[in-house]
Each structure stands twice: as C-alpha cells, then as structure tokens.
Tab-separated table of C-alpha atoms and ligand atoms in Angstrom:
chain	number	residue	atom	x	y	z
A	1	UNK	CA	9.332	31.559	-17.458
A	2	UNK	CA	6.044	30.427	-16.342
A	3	UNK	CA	4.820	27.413	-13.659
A	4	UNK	CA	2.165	24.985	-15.006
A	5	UNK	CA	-0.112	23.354	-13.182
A	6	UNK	CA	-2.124	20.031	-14.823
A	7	UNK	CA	-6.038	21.117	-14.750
A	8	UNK	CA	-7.702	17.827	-13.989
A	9	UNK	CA	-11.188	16.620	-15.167
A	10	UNK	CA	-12.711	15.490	-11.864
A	11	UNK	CA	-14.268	12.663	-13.990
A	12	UNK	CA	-11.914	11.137	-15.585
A	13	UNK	CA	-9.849	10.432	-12.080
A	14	UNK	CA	-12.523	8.944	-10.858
A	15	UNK	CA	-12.219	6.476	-13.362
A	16	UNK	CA	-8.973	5.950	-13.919
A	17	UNK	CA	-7.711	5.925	-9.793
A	18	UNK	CA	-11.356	4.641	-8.773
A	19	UNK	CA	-13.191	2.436	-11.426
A	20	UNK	CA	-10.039	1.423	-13.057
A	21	UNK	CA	-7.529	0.715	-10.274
A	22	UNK	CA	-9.431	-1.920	-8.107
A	23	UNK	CA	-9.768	-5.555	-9.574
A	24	UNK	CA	-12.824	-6.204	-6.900
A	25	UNK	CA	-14.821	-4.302	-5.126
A	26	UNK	CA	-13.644	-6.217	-1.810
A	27	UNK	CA	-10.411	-4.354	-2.458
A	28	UNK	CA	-11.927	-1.163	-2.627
A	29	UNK	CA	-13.614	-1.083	0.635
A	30	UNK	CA	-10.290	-2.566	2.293
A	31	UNK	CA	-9.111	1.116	1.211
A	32	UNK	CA	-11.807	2.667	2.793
A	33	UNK	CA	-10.638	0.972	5.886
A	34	UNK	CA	-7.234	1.454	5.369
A	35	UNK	CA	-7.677	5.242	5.654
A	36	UNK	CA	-9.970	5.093	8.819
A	37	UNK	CA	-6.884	2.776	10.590
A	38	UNK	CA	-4.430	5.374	9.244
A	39	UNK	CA	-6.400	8.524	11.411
A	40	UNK	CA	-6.644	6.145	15.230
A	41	UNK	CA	-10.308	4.593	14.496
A	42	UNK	CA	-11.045	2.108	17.246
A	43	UNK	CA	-13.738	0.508	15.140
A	44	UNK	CA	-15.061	1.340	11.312
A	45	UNK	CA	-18.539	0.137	10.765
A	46	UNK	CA	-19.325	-0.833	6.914
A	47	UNK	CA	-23.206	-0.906	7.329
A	48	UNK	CA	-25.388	-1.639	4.293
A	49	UNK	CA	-27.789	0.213	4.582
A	50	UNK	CA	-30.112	-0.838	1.818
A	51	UNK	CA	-29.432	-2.057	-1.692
A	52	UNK	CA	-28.303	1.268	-2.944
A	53	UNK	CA	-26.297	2.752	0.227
A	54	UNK	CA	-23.338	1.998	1.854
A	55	UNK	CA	-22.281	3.937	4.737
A	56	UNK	CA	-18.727	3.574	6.148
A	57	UNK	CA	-18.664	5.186	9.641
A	58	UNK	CA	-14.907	5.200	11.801
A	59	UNK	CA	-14.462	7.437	15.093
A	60	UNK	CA	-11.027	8.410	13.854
A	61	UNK	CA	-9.778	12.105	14.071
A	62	UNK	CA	-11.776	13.342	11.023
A	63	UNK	CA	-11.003	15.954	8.503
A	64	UNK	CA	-11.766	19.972	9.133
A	65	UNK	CA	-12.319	22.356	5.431
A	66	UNK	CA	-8.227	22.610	6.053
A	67	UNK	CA	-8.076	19.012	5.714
A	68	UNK	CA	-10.002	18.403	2.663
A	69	UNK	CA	-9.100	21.134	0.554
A	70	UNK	CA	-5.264	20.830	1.290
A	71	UNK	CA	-5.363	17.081	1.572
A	72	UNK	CA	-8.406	15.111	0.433
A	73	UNK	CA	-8.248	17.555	-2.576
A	74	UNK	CA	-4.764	16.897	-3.421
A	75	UNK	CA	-4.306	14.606	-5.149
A	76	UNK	CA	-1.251	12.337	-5.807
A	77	UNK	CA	0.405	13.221	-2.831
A	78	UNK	CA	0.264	11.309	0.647
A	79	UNK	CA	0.151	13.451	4.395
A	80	UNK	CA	1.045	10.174	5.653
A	81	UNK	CA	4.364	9.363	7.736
A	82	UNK	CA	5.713	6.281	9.302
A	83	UNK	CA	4.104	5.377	12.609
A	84	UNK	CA	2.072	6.841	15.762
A	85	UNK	CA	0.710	5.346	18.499
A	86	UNK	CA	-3.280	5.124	19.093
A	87	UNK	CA	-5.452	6.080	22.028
A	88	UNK	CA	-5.173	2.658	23.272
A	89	UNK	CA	-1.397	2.463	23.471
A	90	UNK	CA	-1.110	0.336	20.085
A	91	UNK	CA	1.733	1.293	17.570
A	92	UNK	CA	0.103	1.644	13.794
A	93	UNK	CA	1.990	2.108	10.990
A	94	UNK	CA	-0.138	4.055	8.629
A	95	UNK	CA	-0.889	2.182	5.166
A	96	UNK	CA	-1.220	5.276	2.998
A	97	UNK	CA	1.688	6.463	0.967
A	98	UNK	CA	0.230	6.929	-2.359
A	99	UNK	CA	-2.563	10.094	-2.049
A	100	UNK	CA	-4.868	7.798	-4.127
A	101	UNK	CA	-6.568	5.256	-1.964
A	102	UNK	CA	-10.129	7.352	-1.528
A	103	UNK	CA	-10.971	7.176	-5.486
A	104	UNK	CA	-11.959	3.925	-3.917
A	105	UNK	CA	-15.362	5.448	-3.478
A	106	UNK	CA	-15.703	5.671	-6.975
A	107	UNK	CA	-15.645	2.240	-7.745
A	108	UNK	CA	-18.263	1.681	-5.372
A	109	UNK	CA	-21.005	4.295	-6.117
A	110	UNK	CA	-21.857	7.105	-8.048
A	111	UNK	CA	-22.716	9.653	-5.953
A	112	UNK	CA	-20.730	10.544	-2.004
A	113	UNK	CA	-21.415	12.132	0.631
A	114	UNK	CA	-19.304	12.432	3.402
A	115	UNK	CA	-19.396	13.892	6.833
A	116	UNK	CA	-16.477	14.556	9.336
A	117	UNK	CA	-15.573	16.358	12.853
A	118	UNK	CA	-12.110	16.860	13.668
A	119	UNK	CA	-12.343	17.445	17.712
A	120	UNK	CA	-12.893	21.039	18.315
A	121	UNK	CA	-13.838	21.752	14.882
A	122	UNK	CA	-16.719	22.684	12.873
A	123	UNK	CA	-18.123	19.333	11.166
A	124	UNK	CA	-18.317	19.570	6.978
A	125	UNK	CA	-20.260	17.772	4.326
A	126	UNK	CA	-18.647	17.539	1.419
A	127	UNK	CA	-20.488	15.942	-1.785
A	128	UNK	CA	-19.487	14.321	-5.250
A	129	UNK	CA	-20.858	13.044	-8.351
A	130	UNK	CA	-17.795	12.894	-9.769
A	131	UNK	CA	-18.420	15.917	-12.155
A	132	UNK	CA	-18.695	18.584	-8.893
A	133	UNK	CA	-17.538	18.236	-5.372
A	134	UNK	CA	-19.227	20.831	-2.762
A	135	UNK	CA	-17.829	21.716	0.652
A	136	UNK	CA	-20.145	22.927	3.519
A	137	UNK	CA	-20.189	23.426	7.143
A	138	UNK	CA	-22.411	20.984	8.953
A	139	UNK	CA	-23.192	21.461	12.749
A	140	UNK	CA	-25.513	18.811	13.207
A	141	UNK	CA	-22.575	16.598	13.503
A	142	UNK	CA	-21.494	16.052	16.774
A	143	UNK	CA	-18.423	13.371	17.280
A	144	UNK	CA	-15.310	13.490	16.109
A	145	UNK	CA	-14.997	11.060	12.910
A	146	UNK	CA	-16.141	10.429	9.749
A	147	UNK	CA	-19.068	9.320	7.804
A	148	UNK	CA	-19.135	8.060	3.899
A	149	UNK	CA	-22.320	7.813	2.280
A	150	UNK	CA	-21.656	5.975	-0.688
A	151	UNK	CA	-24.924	6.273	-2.394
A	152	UNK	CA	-26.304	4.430	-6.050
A	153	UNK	CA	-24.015	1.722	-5.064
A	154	UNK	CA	-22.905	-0.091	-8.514
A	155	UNK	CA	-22.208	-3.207	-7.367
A	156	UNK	CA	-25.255	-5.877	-6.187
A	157	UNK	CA	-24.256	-6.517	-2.201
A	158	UNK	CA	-26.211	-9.719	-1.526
A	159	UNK	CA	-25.728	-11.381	1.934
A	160	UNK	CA	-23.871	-13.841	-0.333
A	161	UNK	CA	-21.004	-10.800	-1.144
A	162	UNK	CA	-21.037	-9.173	2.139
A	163	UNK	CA	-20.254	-12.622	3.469
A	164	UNK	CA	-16.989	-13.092	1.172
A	165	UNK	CA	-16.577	-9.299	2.082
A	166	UNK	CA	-16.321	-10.585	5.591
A	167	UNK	CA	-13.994	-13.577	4.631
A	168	UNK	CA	-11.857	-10.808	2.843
A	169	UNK	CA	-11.422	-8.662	4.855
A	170	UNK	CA	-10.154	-11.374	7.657
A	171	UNK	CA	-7.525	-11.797	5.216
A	172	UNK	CA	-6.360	-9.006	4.410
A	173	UNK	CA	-6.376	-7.135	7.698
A	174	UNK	CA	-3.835	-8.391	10.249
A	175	UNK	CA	-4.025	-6.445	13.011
A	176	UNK	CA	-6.221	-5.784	16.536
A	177	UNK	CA	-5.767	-2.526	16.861
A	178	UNK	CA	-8.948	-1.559	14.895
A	179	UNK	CA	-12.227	-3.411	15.219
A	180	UNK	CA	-14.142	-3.804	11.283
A	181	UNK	CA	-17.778	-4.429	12.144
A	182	UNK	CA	-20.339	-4.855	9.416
A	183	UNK	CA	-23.487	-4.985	9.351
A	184	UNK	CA	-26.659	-5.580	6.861
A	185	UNK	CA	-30.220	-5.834	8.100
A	186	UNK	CA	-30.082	-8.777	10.153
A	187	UNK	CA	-26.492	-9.569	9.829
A	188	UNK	CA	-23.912	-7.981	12.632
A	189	UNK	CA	-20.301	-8.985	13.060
A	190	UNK	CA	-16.881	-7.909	13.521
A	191	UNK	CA	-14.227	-9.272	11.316
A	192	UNK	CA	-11.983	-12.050	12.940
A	193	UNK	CA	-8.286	-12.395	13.201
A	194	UNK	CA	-7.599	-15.132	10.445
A	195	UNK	CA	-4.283	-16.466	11.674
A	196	UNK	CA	-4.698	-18.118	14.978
A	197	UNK	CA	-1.406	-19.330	17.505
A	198	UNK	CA	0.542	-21.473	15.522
A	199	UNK	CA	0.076	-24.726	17.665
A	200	UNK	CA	1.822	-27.652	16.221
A	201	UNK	CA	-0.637	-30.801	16.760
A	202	UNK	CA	-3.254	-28.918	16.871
A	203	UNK	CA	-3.625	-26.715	13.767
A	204	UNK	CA	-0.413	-27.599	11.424
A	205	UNK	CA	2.248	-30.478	11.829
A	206	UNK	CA	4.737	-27.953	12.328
A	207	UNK	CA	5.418	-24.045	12.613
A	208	UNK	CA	7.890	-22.884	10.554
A	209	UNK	CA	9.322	-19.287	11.562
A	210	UNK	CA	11.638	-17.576	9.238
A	211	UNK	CA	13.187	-14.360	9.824
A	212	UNK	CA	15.767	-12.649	7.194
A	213	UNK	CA	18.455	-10.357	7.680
A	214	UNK	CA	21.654	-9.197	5.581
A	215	UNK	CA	21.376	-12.245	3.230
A	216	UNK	CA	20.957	-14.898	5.940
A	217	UNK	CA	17.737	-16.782	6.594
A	218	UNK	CA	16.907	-17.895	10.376
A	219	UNK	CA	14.931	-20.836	10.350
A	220	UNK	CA	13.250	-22.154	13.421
A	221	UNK	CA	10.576	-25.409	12.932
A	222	UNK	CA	8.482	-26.064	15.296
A	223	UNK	CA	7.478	-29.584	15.220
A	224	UNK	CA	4.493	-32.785	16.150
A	225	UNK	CA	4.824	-34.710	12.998
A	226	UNK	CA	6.038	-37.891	14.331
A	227	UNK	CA	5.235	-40.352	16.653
A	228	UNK	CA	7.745	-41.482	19.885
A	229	UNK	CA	8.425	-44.389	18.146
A	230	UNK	CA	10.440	-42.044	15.493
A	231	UNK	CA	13.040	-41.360	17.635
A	232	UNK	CA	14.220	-45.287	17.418
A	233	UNK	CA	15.561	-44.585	13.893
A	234	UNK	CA	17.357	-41.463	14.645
A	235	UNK	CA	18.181	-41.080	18.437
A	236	UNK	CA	20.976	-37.807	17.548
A	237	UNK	CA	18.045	-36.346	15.874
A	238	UNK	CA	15.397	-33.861	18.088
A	239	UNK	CA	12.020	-34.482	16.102
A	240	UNK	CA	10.628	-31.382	17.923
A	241	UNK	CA	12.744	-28.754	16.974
A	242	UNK	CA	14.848	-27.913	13.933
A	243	UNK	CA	17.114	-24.699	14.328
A	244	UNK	CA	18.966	-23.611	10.696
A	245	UNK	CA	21.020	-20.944	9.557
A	246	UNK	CA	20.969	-20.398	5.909
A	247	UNK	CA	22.665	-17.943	3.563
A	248	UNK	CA	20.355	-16.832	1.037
A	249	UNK	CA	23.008	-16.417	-1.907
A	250	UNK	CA	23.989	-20.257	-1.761
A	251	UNK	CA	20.551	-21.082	-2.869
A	252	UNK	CA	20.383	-18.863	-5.793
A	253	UNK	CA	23.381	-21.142	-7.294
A	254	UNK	CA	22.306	-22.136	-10.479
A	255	UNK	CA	19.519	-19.916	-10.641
A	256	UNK	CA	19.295	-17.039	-13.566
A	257	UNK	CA	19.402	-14.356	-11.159
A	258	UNK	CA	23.254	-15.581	-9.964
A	259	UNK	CA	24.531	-14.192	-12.850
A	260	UNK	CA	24.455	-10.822	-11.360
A	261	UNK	CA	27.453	-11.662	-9.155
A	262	UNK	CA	27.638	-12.074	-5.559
A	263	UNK	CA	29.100	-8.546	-4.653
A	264	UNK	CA	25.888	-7.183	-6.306
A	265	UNK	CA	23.211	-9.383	-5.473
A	266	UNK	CA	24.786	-9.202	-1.175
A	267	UNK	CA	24.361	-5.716	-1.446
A	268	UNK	CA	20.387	-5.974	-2.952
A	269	UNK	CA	19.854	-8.727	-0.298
A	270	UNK	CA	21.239	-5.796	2.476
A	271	UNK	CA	18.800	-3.142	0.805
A	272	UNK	CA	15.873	-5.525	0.985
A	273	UNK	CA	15.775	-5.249	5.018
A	274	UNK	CA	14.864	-7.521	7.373
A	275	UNK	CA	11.701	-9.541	7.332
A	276	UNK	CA	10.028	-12.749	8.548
A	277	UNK	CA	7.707	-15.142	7.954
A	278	UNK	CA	5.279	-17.733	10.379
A	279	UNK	CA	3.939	-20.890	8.169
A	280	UNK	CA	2.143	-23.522	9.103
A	281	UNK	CA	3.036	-26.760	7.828
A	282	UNK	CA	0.462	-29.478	6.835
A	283	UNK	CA	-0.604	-32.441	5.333
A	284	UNK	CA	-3.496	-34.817	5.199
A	285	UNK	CA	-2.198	-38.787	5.384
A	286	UNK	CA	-3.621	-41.869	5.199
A	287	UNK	CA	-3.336	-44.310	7.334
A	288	UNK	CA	-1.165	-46.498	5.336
A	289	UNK	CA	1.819	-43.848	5.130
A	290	UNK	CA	0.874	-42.589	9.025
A	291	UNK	CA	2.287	-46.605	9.943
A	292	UNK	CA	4.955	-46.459	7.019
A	293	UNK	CA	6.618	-42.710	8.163
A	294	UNK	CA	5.631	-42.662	11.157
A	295	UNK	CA	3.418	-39.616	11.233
A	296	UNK	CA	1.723	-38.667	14.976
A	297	UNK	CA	-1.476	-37.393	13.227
A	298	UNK	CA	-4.045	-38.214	10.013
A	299	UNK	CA	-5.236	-35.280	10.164
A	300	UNK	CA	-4.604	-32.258	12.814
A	301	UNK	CA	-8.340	-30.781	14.547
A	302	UNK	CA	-8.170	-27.398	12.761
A	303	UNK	CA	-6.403	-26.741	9.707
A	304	UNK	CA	-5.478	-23.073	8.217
A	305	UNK	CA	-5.906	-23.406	4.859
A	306	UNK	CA	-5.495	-19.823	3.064
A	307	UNK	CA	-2.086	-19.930	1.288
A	308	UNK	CA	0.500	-17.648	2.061
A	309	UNK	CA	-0.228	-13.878	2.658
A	310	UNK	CA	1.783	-11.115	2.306
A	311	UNK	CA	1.150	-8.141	3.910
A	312	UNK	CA	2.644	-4.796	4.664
A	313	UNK	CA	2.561	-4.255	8.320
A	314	UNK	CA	-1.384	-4.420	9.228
A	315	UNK	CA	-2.640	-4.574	5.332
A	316	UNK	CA	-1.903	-7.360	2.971
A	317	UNK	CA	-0.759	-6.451	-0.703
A	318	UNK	CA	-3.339	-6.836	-3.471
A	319	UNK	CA	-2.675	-10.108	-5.493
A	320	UNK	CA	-0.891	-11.565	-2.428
A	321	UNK	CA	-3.645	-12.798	-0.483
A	322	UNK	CA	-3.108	-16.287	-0.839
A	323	UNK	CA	-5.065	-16.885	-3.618
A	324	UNK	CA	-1.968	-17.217	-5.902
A	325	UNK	CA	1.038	-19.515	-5.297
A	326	UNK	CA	3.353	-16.191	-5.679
A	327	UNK	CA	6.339	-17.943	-3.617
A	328	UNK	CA	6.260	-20.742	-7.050
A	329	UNK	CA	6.236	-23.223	-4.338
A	330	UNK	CA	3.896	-25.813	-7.207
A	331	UNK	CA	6.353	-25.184	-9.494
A	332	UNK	CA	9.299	-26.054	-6.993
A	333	UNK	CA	7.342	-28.944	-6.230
A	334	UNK	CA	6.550	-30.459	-9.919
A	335	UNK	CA	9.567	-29.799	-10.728
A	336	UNK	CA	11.068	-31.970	-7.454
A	337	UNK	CA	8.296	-34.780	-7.660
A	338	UNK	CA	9.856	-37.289	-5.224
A	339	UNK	CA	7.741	-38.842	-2.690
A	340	UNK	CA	8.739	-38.057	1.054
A	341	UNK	CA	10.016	-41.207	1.298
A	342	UNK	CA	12.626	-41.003	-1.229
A	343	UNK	CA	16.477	-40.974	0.393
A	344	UNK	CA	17.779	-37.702	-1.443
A	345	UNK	CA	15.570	-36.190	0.547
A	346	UNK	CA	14.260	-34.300	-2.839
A	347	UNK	CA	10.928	-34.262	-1.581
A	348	UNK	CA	9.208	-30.507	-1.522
A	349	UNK	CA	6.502	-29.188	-0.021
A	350	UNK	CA	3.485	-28.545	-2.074
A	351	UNK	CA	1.827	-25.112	-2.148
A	352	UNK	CA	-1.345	-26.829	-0.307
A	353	UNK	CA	0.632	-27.501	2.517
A	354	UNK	CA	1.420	-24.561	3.871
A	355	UNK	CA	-0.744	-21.351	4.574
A	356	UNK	CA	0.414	-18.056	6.877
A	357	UNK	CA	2.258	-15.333	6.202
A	358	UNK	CA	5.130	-12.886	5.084
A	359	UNK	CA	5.665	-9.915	7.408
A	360	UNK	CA	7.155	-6.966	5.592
A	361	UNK	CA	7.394	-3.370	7.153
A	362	UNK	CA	6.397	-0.287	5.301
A	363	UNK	CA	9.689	1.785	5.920
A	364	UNK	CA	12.424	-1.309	6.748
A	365	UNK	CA	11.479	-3.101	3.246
A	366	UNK	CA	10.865	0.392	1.663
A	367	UNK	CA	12.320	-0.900	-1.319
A	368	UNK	CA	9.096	-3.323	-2.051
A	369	UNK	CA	7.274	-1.057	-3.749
A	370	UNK	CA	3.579	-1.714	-4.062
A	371	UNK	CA	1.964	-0.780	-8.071
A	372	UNK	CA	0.231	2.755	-7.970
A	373	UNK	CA	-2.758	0.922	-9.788
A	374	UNK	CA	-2.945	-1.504	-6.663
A	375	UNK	CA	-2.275	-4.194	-9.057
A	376	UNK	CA	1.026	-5.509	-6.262
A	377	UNK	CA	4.020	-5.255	-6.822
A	378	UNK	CA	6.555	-4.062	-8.529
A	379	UNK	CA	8.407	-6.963	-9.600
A	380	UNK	CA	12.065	-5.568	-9.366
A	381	UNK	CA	15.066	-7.176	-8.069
A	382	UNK	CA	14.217	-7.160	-4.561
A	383	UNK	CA	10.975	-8.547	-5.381
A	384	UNK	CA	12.822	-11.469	-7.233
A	385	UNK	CA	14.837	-12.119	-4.150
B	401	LIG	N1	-11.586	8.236	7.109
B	401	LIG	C1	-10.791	9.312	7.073
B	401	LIG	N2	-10.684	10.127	8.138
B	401	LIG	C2	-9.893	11.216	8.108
B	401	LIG	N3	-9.146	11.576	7.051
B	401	LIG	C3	-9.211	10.819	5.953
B	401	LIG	C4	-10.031	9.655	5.889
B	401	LIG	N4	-9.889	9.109	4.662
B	401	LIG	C5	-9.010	9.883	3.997
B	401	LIG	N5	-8.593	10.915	4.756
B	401	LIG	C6	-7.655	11.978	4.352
B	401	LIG	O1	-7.629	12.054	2.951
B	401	LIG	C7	-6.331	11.806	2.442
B	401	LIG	C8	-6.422	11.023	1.156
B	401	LIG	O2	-6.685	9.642	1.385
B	401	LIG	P1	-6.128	8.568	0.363
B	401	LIG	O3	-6.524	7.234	0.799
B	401	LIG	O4	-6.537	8.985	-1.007
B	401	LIG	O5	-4.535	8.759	0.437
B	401	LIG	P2	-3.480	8.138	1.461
B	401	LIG	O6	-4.169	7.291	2.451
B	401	LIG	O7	-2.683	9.279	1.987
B	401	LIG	O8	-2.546	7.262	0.505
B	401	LIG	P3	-2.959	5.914	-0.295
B	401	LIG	O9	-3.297	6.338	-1.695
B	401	LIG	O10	-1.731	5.079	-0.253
B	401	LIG	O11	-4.123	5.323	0.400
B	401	LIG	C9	-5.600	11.084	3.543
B	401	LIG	O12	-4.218	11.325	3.502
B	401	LIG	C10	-6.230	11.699	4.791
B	401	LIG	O13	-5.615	12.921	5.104
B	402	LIG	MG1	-5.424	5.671	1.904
C-alpha cells in the first residue's frame, strides 16, 4: 500500500482560503490581527503606507525557518491551543483553530513580504506572489516580531475606508490586552474599546445581564427607567432591580424545535456550556408617553447603538457583528406588536433597542462551531438554541 499526499497549486489556495473566504476586506485584516494577538503582541500597527502598501507590524514572538516551514507552510492544520498568559499578566485565549486565517493576505494584495525574529533567532524574509514562496535568512532584522508587507494592495484604502476600518475593528475586537494602532499619512490612532460600563441613566435605561448554564437562564436587570413617582402604583415592586431565574426549555413550548423532546434537547442545552450576555436596554420617548408611563429619561446622554455582537472570547464571529438582527428579536417583535402600555404585558423589545453583546468561550462552547469559509456559523442545533 502506498500514502498519498494532496500536491497543492499555491494559486489556487490563495484564492479559494484568501480571495474567496472573506466577504470584506475589513474582515481580512481582523485576521491579520487575530494572529499577532494569538503570539503575545502588545500592540500591532496597520500602517498604510502609500496607496499600494500595507504594512502590518506586531512585537509578538515571531516565526524562525522552523516555524514557517512546519507551520505557516502547513496548511489546514492549527499549532494553536487553548490559553496562555501574556507578558503583561493578561490571560488570552488564542483565536486560531482553523490553520487558514493568513490566506488573508491574499485578499488584500498580490504580492507579500514578510519579515520575523523569534528572540534568539536568526530573522527570515519570506516572499509570495502566490505562484512561488521564497525563504531567506535576514539579519538586518533586529526585534523580535513580525513584519507583513502586503504590497499591490487590491483594494482602494481612502481615509474614508481606513476610517470604517477603524470603526470595525472597535467592533470586532473586545479585548485590552493588545493595543491596534493605525496609521495613514496624517492619520494616527489606536482602536477604542466599543462597549463602555453599562451605566443605567446614563448610557441605556437598563443593563440587562444574562448568564446561561445547564438549561437555566440567570437574568439580572439593572434598572433607571422610571421616575420616583412610579413606585406609587406598585409599592411591592423594586423598579431598580429585577432578579429572574428562567429555564430555557419552558420557552421553547410551542416552538418547532420542542418536538425533539425534552430528554434530548436538556442534554444539547448541557453540551452548549455556559455563556452570558451584557445588553443595554434603550429607547427614545417623547414627552407625551415620558408623563403617561412614567419614564425618568427622553433620552439617556450617550447611547450604544451597534446591535448585538457576538464574539468568541476577544474576536467577534463574522456575520455577528451587529449588523444583522441574528437573535430574530424584529421578528419577535412584529410578530408581538402591542404597545408597552398594553396589560398582557405582550409588549417586546425591538431589535433597535438593545445593542451589547454575547460572550461565548472558545473551548466551554466548543460546540459553536465557526464556518471554515469565515462565513459564521454553523447553524446546528446548538446554534438554534
Ligand atoms: N503574526 C504572526 N506572528 C507569528 N506567527 C504567526 C503570525 N501569523 C501567523 N503565524 C503562524 O502561522 C500559523 C498560521 O496562521 P493562520 O492564521 O493561517 O492559522 P491559525 O491562526 O493557526 O488558525 P486560523 O485559521 O483559525 O486563524 C499560525 O498558527 C502561527 O504559527
Ligand atoms: Mg489565525
């Protein structure tokens, strides 16, 4: 008997894992960066350099001629584990799991070069068109890290796009423990956190905080919706605070999905792991229902208005960052019409009302499998639930 091995054309992976796989381009920097968080960077610099180059610079631990010919040259298969913790103390779980992630650069330009130091190690230049990859020695380099040239750039990066590359990027990243910095001629900045402190009164009416486990749903609501005067109508009632316990199968009565059974669905609901969630709740009034329900505020001072964002530990999941209503929460609401006011209490809240995010954790909901075309998610049961 004799062992195959697939012989590859370089160019054709390119397209298909690079050109193919990213619906923006946005997404296929946030790769990029996902690999220098993955290897400790403190900060990765995306610096256009003019309108052809790209250079994306991190002072991670860098790759030796070991590293790219057993890893960066191998493809399909991730090196990546779990977690580690950084130089500054700060526990990262690494994003990569696929071994795909760098064909990235492909989408983005047509010809790479890219230049790394592992500490104590000879740097290396290795090159691509896409058609042939070279590997060098290079001792001109001096710090540990890595460089990407990304050179004949295919896409147009006007201040314009490196802006919404900026607002992006605050989206999808969640996380301090690496600083994104980018800069273009005149323009310098690091990316922000987007999610400030939840602070009911301030930037949402209320703070819900959901946190799942076994099948049951913890729900905490933090509250300033109403004014002092409230509390006349319903003096049992703390308008402040709203503690709930809810099991997770009694809400799927009625729904398609219950016709799997308890026993089975309990035991899905066990595999999917523990998560949580921090929203913030809000609403614009006017002043005629502020007197009529008895709302605090017209409008709060800030707002967060991004929709809701799921993301993997520090990375959010392509197609779930907040552009789409993925939780169905217009549909739950169109379906439910009533007004707030009516005394069912079949009032819902509408998918502009409430922005923030799902938390879910790359080895506790391993069973959330992200698409290997980047695409999201695979919609399988536990997705469904
Ligand atoms: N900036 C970097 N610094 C050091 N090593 C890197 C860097 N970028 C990539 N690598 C190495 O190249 C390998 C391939 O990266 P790639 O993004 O394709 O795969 P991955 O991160 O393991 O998985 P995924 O496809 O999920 O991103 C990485 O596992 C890592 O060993
Ligand atoms: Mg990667």
């Amino acid at each position: 008997m004799e062992y195959l091995k697939y012989s590859i054309e370089d160019s054709t992976i390119a397209e298909l894992l690079g050109v193919q796989n990213f619906s923006n381009d946005e997404a296929a920097v946030l790769e990029l960066v996902k690999n220098a968080y993955d290897v400790g960077a403190s900060v990765v610099k995306l610096e256009f350099v003019d309108k052809t180059t790209l250079k994306i610079i991190d002072d991670g631990d860098g790759m030796d001629s070991e590293d790219i010919k057993k890893h960066w040259m191998h493809i399909g298969k991730s090196n990546k584990g779990y977690n580690f913790i950084d130089t500054n103390n700060n526990v990262r779980v690494q994003a990569g799991a696929k071994g795909v992630g760098r064909f990235a650069l492909s989408r983005l330009g047509k010809n790479i070069q890219l230049y790394s130091k592992k500490e104590q190690k000879d740097g290396i230049v290795w090159k691509t068109d896409w058609n042939k990859s070279t590997l060098d020695l290079d001792s001109s380099i001096d710090n540990k890290g890595t460089c990407i040239v990304i050179n004949n750039l295919r896409e147009k990066w006007t201040p314009k796009r490196i802006e919404k590359l900026n607002e992006y990027l605050e989206k999808t990243y969640n996380d301090t423990a690496m600083k994104i910095r980018i800069i273009a001629n005149e323009y310098d900045k690091f990316v922000k956190l987007h999610f400030p402190k939840p602070e009911p009164g301030k930037n949402c009416r209320a703070n819900i905080i959901l946190k799942h486990n076994k099948g049951m749903l913890y729900v905490s609501v933090f509250s300033d919706e109403f004014s002092n005067d409230a509390i006349k109508y319903c003096p049992e009632v703390d308008i402040k605070t709203y503690n709930s316990e809810i099991n997770i199968l009694d809400e799927f009565e009625g729904n398609e999905i219950y016709e799997r059974g308890r026993k089975e669905l309990s035991s899905e609901l066990d595999k999917l792991g523990e998560f949580s969630a921090n929203l913030f709740f809000n609403l614009n009034v006017t002043k005629h229902d502020k007197e009529k329900f008895l709302y605090k505020y017209l409008s709060t001072d800030e707002s967060v208005d991004s929709g809701v964002i799921l993301y993997r530990n520090a990375f959010s999941i392509s197609s779930f960052e907040g552009e789409k209503d993925w939780l169905g929460l217009g549909k739950r609401s169109r379906k439910s019409p009533a007004a707030a006011s009516h005394p069912t209490g079949a009032w819902r809240v509408r998918e502009n009302q409430v922005s923030g995010y799902v938390l879910i954790d790359k080895q506790q909901n391993i069973v959330l499998q992200d698409l290997m075309n980047r695409q999201g998610l695979d919609e399988n049961i536990s997705y469904q639930l």
